[in-house]
Every structure is written in C-alpha cells, then in structure tokens.
Amino acid sequence: MRFGRVSSLVCMVIAIAPLFVANSAEARRFEILEGDDYDLIFSTSRGIRFRSTDPALEFRLGGRLHGDLAFFEDDRTRIDDFDGQVRRGRIYLRGRVFEDFGFKIEREFAAAREGWRNLWIRYRPSRSVSLKLGNFVAPFGLQDIASSNYSTLMERSASSALAPSYQTGARLDLNGRIGRRRSRNRWTLSVSASTSPLAQASDDQHRSDHFGLAVRTTFAPIARKRAVVHVGLAVEYRELLDGSGYRIRARPESGLAPALLDTGLLGDVDSIVSLGIEGAVLSGPFTVQGEYMRSFLQRNAGRNDVGFDGGYFQISYVVTGERRRYSRSLGVIRGVKPRHAWGALEVAGRFSTLDLNADDVSGGRLRDWTVGVNWYLRENLRVMFNYVKVDGRR
C-alpha cells in the first residue's frame, strides 16, 4: 500500500482565537487590572494571567486549537480523498503557589480524543529539582515529551507509537552542568513510576493495564543559544497486570489517515522493555535530529519473545534566520519565535520507519518521506503544509 498526502494545519495556542491577529509578530499585552501587589493581564502569546506578590500567587488560563485538512491519493488501501477535523482542542489552567508549588489542569475537547491530559501538582524547590505527581507524559524520547505546539512537522514520526505517552504516577526531574558555573554543557535526568493514565487502560495508547518505570537522561556538551549538541538515552519497563493485553497501532504520520499498522491486542505479553536513543544538533537556523526506538516483548504460553523497532531522521531550516530554542532544564527542542512583522518561514524534511512484524505477529511495516513548510505568523500562530509519501505493507 502506498499513498501521498498534502495537508495543512493551523495551530493556535491561546484559547480566545479572534484576539490573536495583529499586524506584528510580537506578542501583545493588555492590562485588565493593576494594583500595588497584583495585576491581571491578557497576552496574545500566553493567555490570561493573574499574579500577586503578597501572597505569592500566579494563575494562567490558556489553551490550544489545532485543525487538520488532508487530501489523499491511494493505490491499494482505500482512503477518503478529502477529510478534515479539529486535531486538538484544549483548555488549561496552570498556576504557582508560594514560589515552590505549581499545578496544571488541562482538558482535551476534540472529538474522539476527549479526556484529561496534563493533570498534576509539582514541587520545585530549585531550578534544578522538580517533583511532579499526577497525569503527565512519561520521560521517553525527544519528540514525544515536547509539546505538540513545537512540532516541526504536523505529526510526530511513526516510531512514536512505541513510546509510553501519558501516564499517571510520580516523576522526578533533575538538571545541571558539569564543571564550572559558566560551563556550556547541560545534563538532565528524569525518572517516573506510573500506571495507566488516570488508572484507565483505555486511555493508554498501548491499551494495557500495567505498572511502569521510565528513565531518560540527556547530555548537551554544547548548550548555547545558537549552538546545541544533544544526545540522550531512555528506557521504559512495563509490567502488565491481570493478564492485560498489549497493542501497538500507527498512522502514517497523518491524524486523518487510518491506523495502517496494527499488531492487534496481544494477550500473551508479560512485560515490555523499550529503549530509545536520540541526538540533535542546532546551529543557528539549522536543526538536525533523529531517534531510534526498540521494544522487546516478553511473552508467555510458550510463545517466542518478539521485538519491534522504528526511527526517523529529520532536518529543518528557518529561511528567515530565526532559530529553534532548546530547553536546558528538560533537554527538548522548542519552537520558533518570529522577528519580522509578517512572521517566519521554515522548511523541513523527514524520513521515518516502523516495523511491527516479528515471528508470528504481523503488524506491518512502513517507510515515510515527509516535506513541509511552516509559516509562523507569530510564536503561537502558524500554518503548516506537509506532503507525506508512505510505502506500507501488511
């Protein structure tokens, strides 16, 4: 099965969309209330914020809206020629209390995806230490833990089907540098112990009732504003509970395409170990990144253990000279902030692969080639055009 796709995506981060449009790419701020020790501000980039200095409180209301239109051309697998949907529609409330404590409450309202996303409380005694309790993305991979608002292409690569995504439990994040205080290197370490999202196997992308441990560590020997070299390693162990099944499904990097790869629900899996290797180089407007993931399934009932793998290589260039930003505390790549009144322009390309065939499991395999153009009208408003060519077999 092969097919190509041309689609466009409009991404908007703030919940009140009509107020986004302005003649400048710079964020606009509007003071609603202001007192000696408090203020209430609306920002076109960060939503509505209330802040108080005595006591130390901060609350922020915002959201995101992602829409998707797609045109398909198929050969063997029949897909509707045209489709569209609200890909993501979320609203959130996040805050900070007494400097060290924070929280986030985020709800997804898009059809077929409705439910809680980030729902956690956090204790952060310093910039180097953070403890989070609740529902969050497990620390695994470079593209999966980064916000979808910062995705270079419209969808994450097909290999993200192997990542754990949202889980419920506890997560510890540490970061620092090696050597002198002014050293340009940075390291991060994230550890989580968790179970199914909000204790419901139906909300887990692998449809399993489980207990899991995930660890991700990264090191950036160079971590400057315009130059970054990044490497990372992640491991997840998942123990299935009460004979729960395990399933891996993947779309061909289009939120509107059907899941062409599918292992089916495997009821003979005891545990899973997943490994991830990642790397990235940022040099001014250039960004190069790639990942490789492999999942090992330990099975019972006399069946052979199996392994599935996938990965991608991606390159992007901001034609107008801006750069992608790098989070030193989390080891992730963030979006582009336009400097020009009409915005910023980025071109990108990616090759990715995923193989779900092993022994008696015939989940299929695919290879994707994607090219894309992103027009950032402002930091939180962009239009994306992708062309994806897929070569898949089941």
mmCIF file of C-alpha atoms in Angstrom:
data_model
loop_
_atom_site.group_PDB
_atom_site.id
_atom_site.type_symbol
_atom_site.label_atom_id
_atom_site.label_comp_id
_atom_site.label_asym_id
_atom_site.label_seq_id
_atom_site.Cartn_x
_atom_site.Cartn_y
_atom_site.Cartn_z
ATOM 1 C CA MET A 1 0.000 0.000 0.000
ATOM 2 C CA ARG A 2 1.319 3.435 -0.933
ATOM 3 C CA PHE A 3 -0.268 6.836 -0.806
ATOM 4 C CA GLY A 4 0.659 10.514 -0.727
ATOM 5 C CA ARG A 5 -0.898 13.332 1.204
ATOM 6 C CA VAL A 6 -0.968 17.094 1.051
ATOM 7 C CA SER A 7 -2.441 18.730 4.122
ATOM 8 C CA SER A 8 -2.455 21.992 6.009
ATOM 9 C CA LEU A 9 -2.608 22.626 9.732
ATOM 10 C CA VAL A 10 -3.385 25.827 11.582
ATOM 11 C CA CYS A 11 -2.027 25.882 15.144
ATOM 12 C CA MET A 12 -3.244 28.397 17.724
ATOM 13 C CA VAL A 13 -2.139 28.232 21.347
ATOM 14 C CA ILE A 14 -4.336 30.748 23.135
ATOM 15 C CA ALA A 15 -7.954 29.857 23.816
ATOM 16 C CA ILE A 16 -9.506 33.116 22.542
ATOM 17 C CA ALA A 17 -8.595 32.889 18.850
ATOM 18 C CA PRO A 18 -10.165 36.127 17.451
ATOM 19 C CA LEU A 19 -7.796 38.257 19.513
ATOM 20 C CA PHE A 20 -4.649 36.670 18.058
ATOM 21 C CA VAL A 21 -4.472 38.500 14.777
ATOM 22 C CA ALA A 22 -2.296 41.610 14.809
ATOM 23 C CA ASN A 23 -0.069 43.487 12.381
ATOM 24 C CA SER A 24 3.081 42.443 14.230
ATOM 25 C CA ALA A 25 4.623 39.106 15.103
ATOM 26 C CA GLU A 26 5.381 40.468 18.572
ATOM 27 C CA ALA A 27 3.134 39.408 21.447
ATOM 28 C CA ARG A 28 0.625 41.992 22.672
ATOM 29 C CA ARG A 29 -0.145 42.582 26.357
ATOM 30 C CA PHE A 30 -3.261 44.248 27.732
ATOM 31 C CA GLU A 31 -3.578 45.197 31.396
ATOM 32 C CA ILE A 32 -7.059 44.456 32.707
ATOM 33 C CA LEU A 33 -6.465 45.172 36.413
ATOM 34 C CA GLU A 34 -3.453 46.525 38.263
ATOM 35 C CA GLY A 35 -2.819 47.150 41.953
ATOM 36 C CA ASP A 36 0.111 47.634 44.298
ATOM 37 C CA ASP A 37 0.729 43.902 44.710
ATOM 38 C CA TYR A 38 -1.346 42.267 41.960
ATOM 39 C CA ASP A 39 -2.172 42.504 38.245
ATOM 40 C CA LEU A 40 -4.418 40.835 35.674
ATOM 41 C CA ILE A 41 -3.031 40.747 32.130
ATOM 42 C CA PHE A 42 -4.154 39.318 28.788
ATOM 43 C CA SER A 43 -1.349 38.346 26.401
ATOM 44 C CA THR A 44 -1.727 37.160 22.795
ATOM 45 C CA SER A 45 1.039 34.627 23.422
ATOM 46 C CA ARG A 46 0.399 33.432 26.985
ATOM 47 C CA GLY A 47 -3.325 33.839 27.617
ATOM 48 C CA ILE A 48 -4.866 35.404 30.721
ATOM 49 C CA ARG A 49 -2.599 35.731 33.754
ATOM 50 C CA PHE A 50 -3.304 36.806 37.320
ATOM 51 C CA ARG A 51 -0.289 37.445 39.557
ATOM 52 C CA SER A 52 0.015 38.504 43.176
ATOM 53 C CA THR A 53 3.187 39.238 45.144
ATOM 54 C CA ASP A 54 1.658 39.082 48.637
ATOM 55 C CA PRO A 55 0.869 36.257 48.884
ATOM 56 C CA ALA A 56 2.990 34.871 46.033
ATOM 57 C CA LEU A 57 0.406 33.506 43.584
ATOM 58 C CA GLU A 58 0.182 33.166 39.813
ATOM 59 C CA PHE A 59 -2.612 31.683 37.693
ATOM 60 C CA ARG A 60 -2.719 31.393 33.917
ATOM 61 C CA LEU A 61 -5.616 30.433 31.610
ATOM 62 C CA GLY A 62 -4.915 29.334 28.035
ATOM 63 C CA GLY A 63 -5.298 26.517 25.558
ATOM 64 C CA ARG A 64 -4.589 25.281 22.048
ATOM 65 C CA LEU A 65 -6.523 24.667 18.849
ATOM 66 C CA HIS A 66 -5.066 22.529 16.027
ATOM 67 C CA GLY A 67 -7.047 21.957 12.847
ATOM 68 C CA ASP A 68 -6.219 19.488 10.053
ATOM 69 C CA LEU A 69 -7.261 19.279 6.395
ATOM 70 C CA ALA A 70 -5.969 16.431 4.225
ATOM 71 C CA PHE A 71 -6.101 15.294 0.596
ATOM 72 C CA PHE A 72 -5.242 11.635 -0.048
ATOM 73 C CA GLU A 73 -4.123 9.683 -3.085
ATOM 74 C CA ASP A 74 -4.089 5.908 -2.543
ATOM 75 C CA ASP A 75 -3.383 2.773 -4.539
ATOM 76 C CA ARG A 76 -4.446 -0.372 -2.622
ATOM 77 C CA THR A 77 -5.885 0.792 0.710
ATOM 78 C CA ARG A 78 -8.988 2.863 0.115
ATOM 79 C CA ILE A 79 -8.919 6.225 1.936
ATOM 80 C CA ASP A 80 -11.357 9.111 1.514
ATOM 81 C CA ASP A 81 -9.956 11.674 -0.909
ATOM 82 C CA PHE A 82 -10.538 14.603 1.445
ATOM 83 C CA ASP A 83 -11.068 14.938 5.176
ATOM 84 C CA GLY A 84 -10.789 17.477 7.965
ATOM 85 C CA GLN A 85 -11.065 17.662 11.733
ATOM 86 C CA VAL A 86 -10.178 19.554 14.876
ATOM 87 C CA ARG A 87 -6.983 17.681 15.717
ATOM 88 C CA ARG A 88 -6.581 19.105 19.210
ATOM 89 C CA GLY A 89 -8.785 21.452 21.205
ATOM 90 C CA ARG A 90 -7.615 22.018 24.758
ATOM 91 C CA ILE A 91 -8.031 24.496 27.557
ATOM 92 C CA TYR A 92 -5.864 24.656 30.656
ATOM 93 C CA LEU A 93 -5.426 26.373 33.976
ATOM 94 C CA ARG A 94 -1.975 26.372 35.474
ATOM 95 C CA GLY A 95 -0.536 28.172 38.448
ATOM 96 C CA ARG A 96 2.188 28.689 41.004
ATOM 97 C CA VAL A 97 1.653 28.979 44.757
ATOM 98 C CA PHE A 98 4.244 30.235 47.262
ATOM 99 C CA GLU A 99 7.106 30.000 44.727
ATOM 100 C CA ASP A 100 7.791 26.264 45.176
ATOM 101 C CA PHE A 101 4.416 24.690 44.309
ATOM 102 C CA GLY A 102 2.677 24.551 40.948
ATOM 103 C CA PHE A 103 -0.161 22.764 39.172
ATOM 104 C CA LYS A 104 -1.749 22.279 35.760
ATOM 105 C CA ILE A 105 -5.270 21.204 34.798
ATOM 106 C CA GLU A 106 -5.693 20.526 31.072
ATOM 107 C CA ARG A 107 -8.696 19.048 29.278
ATOM 108 C CA GLU A 108 -8.947 17.850 25.671
ATOM 109 C CA PHE A 109 -12.283 18.533 23.928
ATOM 110 C CA ALA A 110 -11.549 17.352 20.370
ATOM 111 C CA ALA A 111 -13.855 14.586 19.134
ATOM 112 C CA ALA A 112 -12.569 11.036 19.712
ATOM 113 C CA ARG A 113 -9.754 12.396 21.909
ATOM 114 C CA GLU A 114 -11.731 13.944 24.757
ATOM 115 C CA GLY A 115 -10.236 13.490 28.205
ATOM 116 C CA TRP A 116 -7.683 14.776 30.683
ATOM 117 C CA ARG A 117 -4.140 15.428 29.515
ATOM 118 C CA ASN A 118 -1.825 17.224 31.948
ATOM 119 C CA LEU A 119 -3.349 16.990 35.421
ATOM 120 C CA TRP A 120 -0.642 17.347 38.059
ATOM 121 C CA ILE A 121 0.808 19.156 41.034
ATOM 122 C CA ARG A 122 4.521 19.950 41.291
ATOM 123 C CA TYR A 123 7.029 20.768 43.998
ATOM 124 C CA ARG A 124 10.032 22.686 42.687
ATOM 125 C CA PRO A 125 12.400 23.799 45.445
ATOM 126 C CA SER A 126 15.001 24.998 42.912
ATOM 127 C CA ARG A 127 15.575 25.316 39.171
ATOM 128 C CA SER A 128 17.464 22.022 39.242
ATOM 129 C CA VAL A 129 14.891 19.839 41.021
ATOM 130 C CA SER A 130 11.226 19.167 40.260
ATOM 131 C CA LEU A 131 8.845 16.516 41.636
ATOM 132 C CA LYS A 132 5.548 16.012 39.837
ATOM 133 C CA LEU A 133 2.506 13.930 40.900
ATOM 134 C CA GLY A 134 -0.469 13.234 38.650
ATOM 135 C CA ASN A 135 -1.102 12.650 34.934
ATOM 136 C CA PHE A 136 1.806 13.601 32.658
ATOM 137 C CA VAL A 137 3.881 12.468 29.669
ATOM 138 C CA ALA A 138 6.369 9.792 30.713
ATOM 139 C CA PRO A 139 10.007 10.766 30.076
ATOM 140 C CA PHE A 140 10.851 8.894 26.889
ATOM 141 C CA GLY A 141 12.168 10.229 23.586
ATOM 142 C CA LEU A 142 12.972 13.652 22.157
ATOM 143 C CA GLN A 143 9.844 14.373 20.134
ATOM 144 C CA ASP A 144 7.294 12.670 22.393
ATOM 145 C CA ILE A 145 7.876 14.712 25.535
ATOM 146 C CA ALA A 146 7.974 18.012 23.640
ATOM 147 C CA SER A 147 4.699 19.903 23.263
ATOM 148 C CA SER A 148 2.756 19.381 20.028
ATOM 149 C CA ASN A 149 2.816 23.183 19.722
ATOM 150 C CA TYR A 150 6.513 22.891 18.831
ATOM 151 C CA SER A 151 6.328 20.014 16.329
ATOM 152 C CA THR A 152 8.390 20.701 13.209
ATOM 153 C CA LEU A 153 6.002 18.637 11.078
ATOM 154 C CA MET A 154 2.273 18.139 11.537
ATOM 155 C CA GLU A 155 2.588 14.770 13.233
ATOM 156 C CA ARG A 156 5.279 13.052 15.257
ATOM 157 C CA SER A 157 7.090 10.269 13.431
ATOM 158 C CA ALA A 158 5.534 6.799 13.158
ATOM 159 C CA SER A 159 8.101 5.453 15.647
ATOM 160 C CA SER A 160 6.371 7.395 18.431
ATOM 161 C CA ALA A 161 3.857 4.519 18.509
ATOM 162 C CA LEU A 162 6.456 2.708 20.657
ATOM 163 C CA ALA A 163 6.644 5.500 23.286
ATOM 164 C CA PRO A 164 4.570 5.398 26.521
ATOM 165 C CA SER A 165 2.943 8.859 26.171
ATOM 166 C CA TYR A 166 0.630 9.919 29.076
ATOM 167 C CA GLN A 167 0.836 8.017 32.366
ATOM 168 C CA THR A 168 -0.280 8.577 35.979
ATOM 169 C CA GLY A 169 2.176 8.482 38.865
ATOM 170 C CA ALA A 170 5.240 10.363 40.102
ATOM 171 C CA ARG A 171 8.036 11.962 38.094
ATOM 172 C CA LEU A 172 11.350 13.433 39.272
ATOM 173 C CA ASP A 173 13.293 15.833 37.016
ATOM 174 C CA LEU A 174 16.879 16.906 37.695
ATOM 175 C CA ASN A 175 19.231 19.073 35.649
ATOM 176 C CA GLY A 176 22.606 20.730 35.993
ATOM 177 C CA ARG A 177 26.037 21.214 34.453
ATOM 178 C CA ILE A 178 29.404 19.529 34.763
ATOM 179 C CA GLY A 179 32.334 21.671 35.852
ATOM 180 C CA ARG A 180 32.431 25.418 36.358
ATOM 181 C CA ARG A 181 29.323 27.520 36.787
ATOM 182 C CA ARG A 182 29.824 29.083 33.367
ATOM 183 C CA SER A 183 30.307 25.736 31.620
ATOM 184 C CA ARG A 184 28.364 25.471 28.368
ATOM 185 C CA ASN A 185 27.273 21.863 28.940
ATOM 186 C CA ARG A 186 23.981 20.687 30.458
ATOM 187 C CA TRP A 187 22.631 17.347 31.646
ATOM 188 C CA THR A 188 19.148 16.188 32.574
ATOM 189 C CA LEU A 189 17.756 13.128 34.332
ATOM 190 C CA SER A 190 14.063 12.237 34.515
ATOM 191 C CA VAL A 191 12.599 9.241 36.343
ATOM 192 C CA SER A 192 8.946 8.229 36.569
ATOM 193 C CA ALA A 193 6.993 5.440 38.251
ATOM 194 C CA SER A 194 3.478 5.209 36.886
ATOM 195 C CA THR A 195 0.458 3.233 35.792
ATOM 196 C CA SER A 196 -2.219 3.685 33.116
ATOM 197 C CA PRO A 197 -3.383 7.277 32.540
ATOM 198 C CA LEU A 198 -5.818 8.114 35.328
ATOM 199 C CA ALA A 199 -5.838 4.338 36.077
ATOM 200 C CA GLN A 200 -7.730 3.507 32.863
ATOM 201 C CA ALA A 201 -6.131 1.144 30.367
ATOM 202 C CA SER A 202 -8.418 2.531 27.652
ATOM 203 C CA ASP A 203 -6.595 5.877 27.880
ATOM 204 C CA ASP A 204 -3.175 4.294 27.338
ATOM 205 C CA GLN A 205 -2.079 4.268 23.690
ATOM 206 C CA HIS A 206 -0.982 0.626 24.133
ATOM 207 C CA ARG A 207 -4.271 -0.363 25.778
ATOM 208 C CA SER A 208 -2.608 -2.050 28.766
ATOM 209 C CA ASP A 209 -3.273 -2.165 32.485
ATOM 210 C CA HIS A 210 0.230 -2.007 33.924
ATOM 211 C CA PHE A 211 2.892 -0.661 36.245
ATOM 212 C CA GLY A 212 5.827 1.038 34.563
ATOM 213 C CA LEU A 213 9.189 2.674 35.185
ATOM 214 C CA ALA A 214 10.750 5.143 32.746
ATOM 215 C CA VAL A 215 14.152 6.836 32.818
ATOM 216 C CA ARG A 216 15.528 9.412 30.386
ATOM 217 C CA THR A 217 18.913 11.103 30.582
ATOM 218 C CA THR A 218 20.407 13.655 28.196
ATOM 219 C CA PHE A 219 23.715 15.442 27.850
ATOM 220 C CA ALA A 220 24.469 18.542 25.805
ATOM 221 C CA PRO A 221 28.249 19.158 25.686
ATOM 222 C CA ILE A 222 27.394 22.417 23.920
ATOM 223 C CA ALA A 223 24.240 24.242 25.044
ATOM 224 C CA ARG A 224 24.393 27.812 23.796
ATOM 225 C CA LYS A 225 21.582 29.926 22.417
ATOM 226 C CA ARG A 226 22.587 29.465 18.783
ATOM 227 C CA ALA A 227 24.575 26.221 19.014
ATOM 228 C CA VAL A 228 23.496 22.975 20.694
ATOM 229 C CA VAL A 229 24.781 19.404 20.524
ATOM 230 C CA HIS A 230 22.440 16.968 22.278
ATOM 231 C CA VAL A 231 22.435 13.206 22.927
ATOM 232 C CA GLY A 232 20.056 11.159 25.042
ATOM 233 C CA LEU A 233 19.057 7.691 26.181
ATOM 234 C CA ALA A 234 15.693 6.456 27.502
ATOM 235 C CA VAL A 235 14.450 3.153 28.955
ATOM 236 C CA GLU A 236 10.926 2.068 29.893
ATOM 237 C CA TYR A 237 9.956 -1.133 31.697
ATOM 238 C CA ARG A 238 6.282 -2.082 31.769
ATOM 239 C CA GLU A 239 4.809 -4.983 33.768
ATOM 240 C CA LEU A 240 1.320 -5.939 32.612
ATOM 241 C CA LEU A 241 -1.293 -6.590 35.313
ATOM 242 C CA ASP A 242 -4.110 -9.146 35.482
ATOM 243 C CA GLY A 243 -3.434 -10.656 32.078
ATOM 244 C CA SER A 244 -3.886 -7.304 30.333
ATOM 245 C CA GLY A 245 -3.207 -7.205 26.602
ATOM 246 C CA TYR A 246 -0.732 -5.013 24.727
ATOM 247 C CA ARG A 247 -1.240 -3.351 21.349
ATOM 248 C CA ILE A 248 0.747 -1.094 19.018
ATOM 249 C CA ARG A 249 -1.046 0.861 16.283
ATOM 250 C CA ALA A 250 0.366 3.531 13.981
ATOM 251 C CA ARG A 251 -0.970 6.008 11.452
ATOM 252 C CA PRO A 252 1.210 7.061 8.506
ATOM 253 C CA GLU A 253 2.016 10.449 10.085
ATOM 254 C CA SER A 254 -1.410 11.909 9.370
ATOM 255 C CA GLY A 255 -4.002 12.411 12.079
ATOM 256 C CA LEU A 256 -6.721 11.846 9.463
ATOM 257 C CA ALA A 257 -5.381 8.611 7.992
ATOM 258 C CA PRO A 258 -6.436 5.207 9.347
ATOM 259 C CA ALA A 259 -4.105 3.141 11.516
ATOM 260 C CA LEU A 260 -2.413 1.153 8.752
ATOM 261 C CA LEU A 261 -0.082 -0.715 11.126
ATOM 262 C CA ASP A 262 -1.621 -2.773 13.944
ATOM 263 C CA THR A 263 -0.330 -5.701 15.971
ATOM 264 C CA GLY A 264 -3.813 -6.404 17.310
ATOM 265 C CA LEU A 265 -4.332 -6.926 21.037
ATOM 266 C CA LEU A 266 -1.634 -9.345 22.185
ATOM 267 C CA GLY A 267 -2.942 -11.235 25.220
ATOM 268 C CA ASP A 268 0.211 -13.280 25.837
ATOM 269 C CA VAL A 269 2.595 -10.489 26.888
ATOM 270 C CA ASP A 270 4.059 -10.420 30.416
ATOM 271 C CA SER A 271 6.302 -7.365 30.207
ATOM 272 C CA ILE A 272 7.877 -4.890 27.789
ATOM 273 C CA VAL A 273 11.268 -3.204 27.758
ATOM 274 C CA SER A 274 11.621 -0.223 25.408
ATOM 275 C CA LEU A 275 14.869 1.546 24.561
ATOM 276 C CA GLY A 276 15.330 4.913 22.888
ATOM 277 C CA ILE A 277 18.425 6.675 21.548
ATOM 278 C CA GLU A 278 18.247 10.305 20.451
ATOM 279 C CA GLY A 279 20.505 13.010 19.064
ATOM 280 C CA ALA A 280 20.215 16.580 17.809
ATOM 281 C CA VAL A 281 22.353 19.444 16.550
ATOM 282 C CA LEU A 282 21.123 23.044 16.459
ATOM 283 C CA SER A 283 23.224 25.627 14.629
ATOM 284 C CA GLY A 284 21.504 28.960 14.135
ATOM 285 C CA PRO A 285 18.541 28.378 11.785
ATOM 286 C CA PHE A 286 19.515 24.726 11.131
ATOM 287 C CA THR A 287 18.184 21.830 13.224
ATOM 288 C CA VAL A 288 19.048 18.184 12.680
ATOM 289 C CA GLN A 289 17.586 15.474 14.906
ATOM 290 C CA GLY A 290 16.961 11.749 14.932
ATOM 291 C CA GLU A 291 15.858 8.868 17.133
ATOM 292 C CA TYR A 292 15.831 5.084 17.185
ATOM 293 C CA MET A 293 13.443 3.060 19.375
ATOM 294 C CA ARG A 294 13.050 -0.656 20.005
ATOM 295 C CA SER A 295 10.528 -2.522 22.156
ATOM 296 C CA PHE A 296 11.158 -6.061 23.437
ATOM 297 C CA LEU A 297 8.030 -8.051 24.384
ATOM 298 C CA GLN A 298 8.412 -10.937 26.809
ATOM 299 C CA ARG A 299 5.597 -13.440 26.174
ATOM 300 C CA ASN A 300 4.075 -16.427 27.958
ATOM 301 C CA ALA A 301 2.160 -19.540 26.831
ATOM 302 C CA GLY A 302 5.290 -20.884 25.172
ATOM 303 C CA ARG A 303 5.378 -18.143 22.537
ATOM 304 C CA ASN A 304 8.641 -16.596 21.358
ATOM 305 C CA ASP A 305 9.654 -13.168 22.586
ATOM 306 C CA VAL A 306 9.420 -10.515 19.846
ATOM 307 C CA GLY A 307 10.861 -7.086 19.156
ATOM 308 C CA PHE A 308 9.598 -4.088 17.170
ATOM 309 C CA ASP A 309 11.614 -1.044 16.155
ATOM 310 C CA GLY A 310 11.449 2.291 14.375
ATOM 311 C CA GLY A 311 13.177 5.615 13.996
ATOM 312 C CA TYR A 312 13.488 8.812 11.997
ATOM 313 C CA PHE A 313 15.953 11.394 10.703
ATOM 314 C CA GLN A 314 14.783 14.994 10.371
ATOM 315 C CA ILE A 315 16.267 18.287 9.216
ATOM 316 C CA SER A 316 14.813 21.803 9.217
ATOM 317 C CA TYR A 317 15.947 25.283 8.222
ATOM 318 C CA VAL A 318 14.375 28.631 9.184
ATOM 319 C CA VAL A 319 14.695 30.610 5.954
ATOM 320 C CA THR A 320 14.145 33.971 7.651
ATOM 321 C CA GLY A 321 17.076 33.459 10.052
ATOM 322 C CA GLU A 322 15.331 32.699 13.338
ATOM 323 C CA ARG A 323 16.243 29.599 15.322
ATOM 324 C CA ARG A 324 14.572 26.850 17.252
ATOM 325 C CA ARG A 325 15.089 27.104 21.004
ATOM 326 C CA TYR A 326 16.474 24.465 23.349
ATOM 327 C CA SER A 327 15.255 23.842 26.899
ATOM 328 C CA ARG A 328 18.338 23.202 29.037
ATOM 329 C CA SER A 329 16.287 22.053 32.029
ATOM 330 C CA LEU A 330 14.277 19.406 30.107
ATOM 331 C CA GLY A 331 16.513 18.574 27.150
ATOM 332 C CA VAL A 332 13.841 19.233 24.485
ATOM 333 C CA ILE A 333 13.620 21.375 21.349
ATOM 334 C CA ARG A 334 11.076 24.176 21.276
ATOM 335 C CA GLY A 335 9.536 26.372 18.609
ATOM 336 C CA VAL A 336 10.413 29.423 16.542
ATOM 337 C CA LYS A 337 9.798 32.998 17.681
ATOM 338 C CA PRO A 338 9.384 35.278 14.614
ATOM 339 C CA ARG A 339 11.380 38.510 14.408
ATOM 340 C CA HIS A 340 9.657 40.019 11.380
ATOM 341 C CA ALA A 341 6.275 41.732 11.229
ATOM 342 C CA TRP A 342 4.988 39.183 8.699
ATOM 343 C CA GLY A 343 6.359 36.200 10.637
ATOM 344 C CA ALA A 344 8.946 33.500 9.969
ATOM 345 C CA LEU A 345 9.302 30.757 7.348
ATOM 346 C CA GLU A 346 10.694 27.253 7.931
ATOM 347 C CA VAL A 347 11.247 24.283 5.603
ATOM 348 C CA ALA A 348 11.726 20.714 6.848
ATOM 349 C CA GLY A 349 12.100 17.129 5.731
ATOM 350 C CA ARG A 350 11.966 13.742 7.463
ATOM 351 C CA PHE A 351 12.441 10.071 6.734
ATOM 352 C CA SER A 352 10.943 7.626 9.230
ATOM 353 C CA THR A 353 10.344 3.921 9.532
ATOM 354 C CA LEU A 354 8.429 1.499 11.770
ATOM 355 C CA ASP A 355 8.453 -2.306 11.719
ATOM 356 C CA LEU A 356 5.777 -4.253 13.642
ATOM 357 C CA ASN A 357 6.490 -7.634 12.046
ATOM 358 C CA ALA A 358 8.184 -10.294 14.186
ATOM 359 C CA ASP A 359 7.767 -14.058 14.452
ATOM 360 C CA ASP A 360 4.004 -14.760 14.499
ATOM 361 C CA VAL A 361 2.995 -11.063 14.838
ATOM 362 C CA SER A 362 2.212 -9.357 11.526
ATOM 363 C CA GLY A 363 1.585 -5.737 12.460
ATOM 364 C CA GLY A 364 3.094 -4.406 9.221
ATOM 365 C CA ARG A 365 5.943 -2.088 8.302
ATOM 366 C CA LEU A 366 6.150 1.301 6.663
ATOM 367 C CA ARG A 367 8.525 3.965 5.444
ATOM 368 C CA ASP A 368 7.532 7.639 5.292
ATOM 369 C CA TRP A 369 9.068 10.553 3.417
ATOM 370 C CA THR A 370 7.772 13.965 4.506
ATOM 371 C CA VAL A 371 8.499 17.510 3.351
ATOM 372 C CA GLY A 372 6.922 20.532 5.000
ATOM 373 C CA VAL A 373 6.723 24.315 5.042
ATOM 374 C CA ASN A 374 5.790 26.243 8.194
ATOM 375 C CA TRP A 375 4.674 29.868 8.228
ATOM 376 C CA TYR A 376 4.827 31.337 11.746
ATOM 377 C CA LEU A 377 2.587 34.396 11.832
ATOM 378 C CA ARG A 378 3.595 34.740 15.479
ATOM 379 C CA GLU A 379 5.065 32.467 18.125
ATOM 380 C CA ASN A 380 1.735 30.784 18.832
ATOM 381 C CA LEU A 381 0.018 31.026 15.435
ATOM 382 C CA ARG A 382 1.219 29.133 12.383
ATOM 383 C CA VAL A 383 0.108 27.490 9.152
ATOM 384 C CA MET A 384 1.757 24.200 8.146
ATOM 385 C CA PHE A 385 1.816 22.415 4.778
ATOM 386 C CA ASN A 386 3.041 18.797 4.622
ATOM 387 C CA TYR A 387 3.405 16.307 1.801
ATOM 388 C CA VAL A 388 3.798 12.719 3.017
ATOM 389 C CA LYS A 389 4.609 9.731 0.824
ATOM 390 C CA VAL A 390 4.079 6.377 2.510
ATOM 391 C CA ASP A 391 5.217 2.922 1.459
ATOM 392 C CA GLY A 392 3.495 0.407 3.735
ATOM 393 C CA ARG A 393 2.999 -3.342 3.828
ATOM 394 C CA ARG A 394 0.827 -5.631 5.983
#
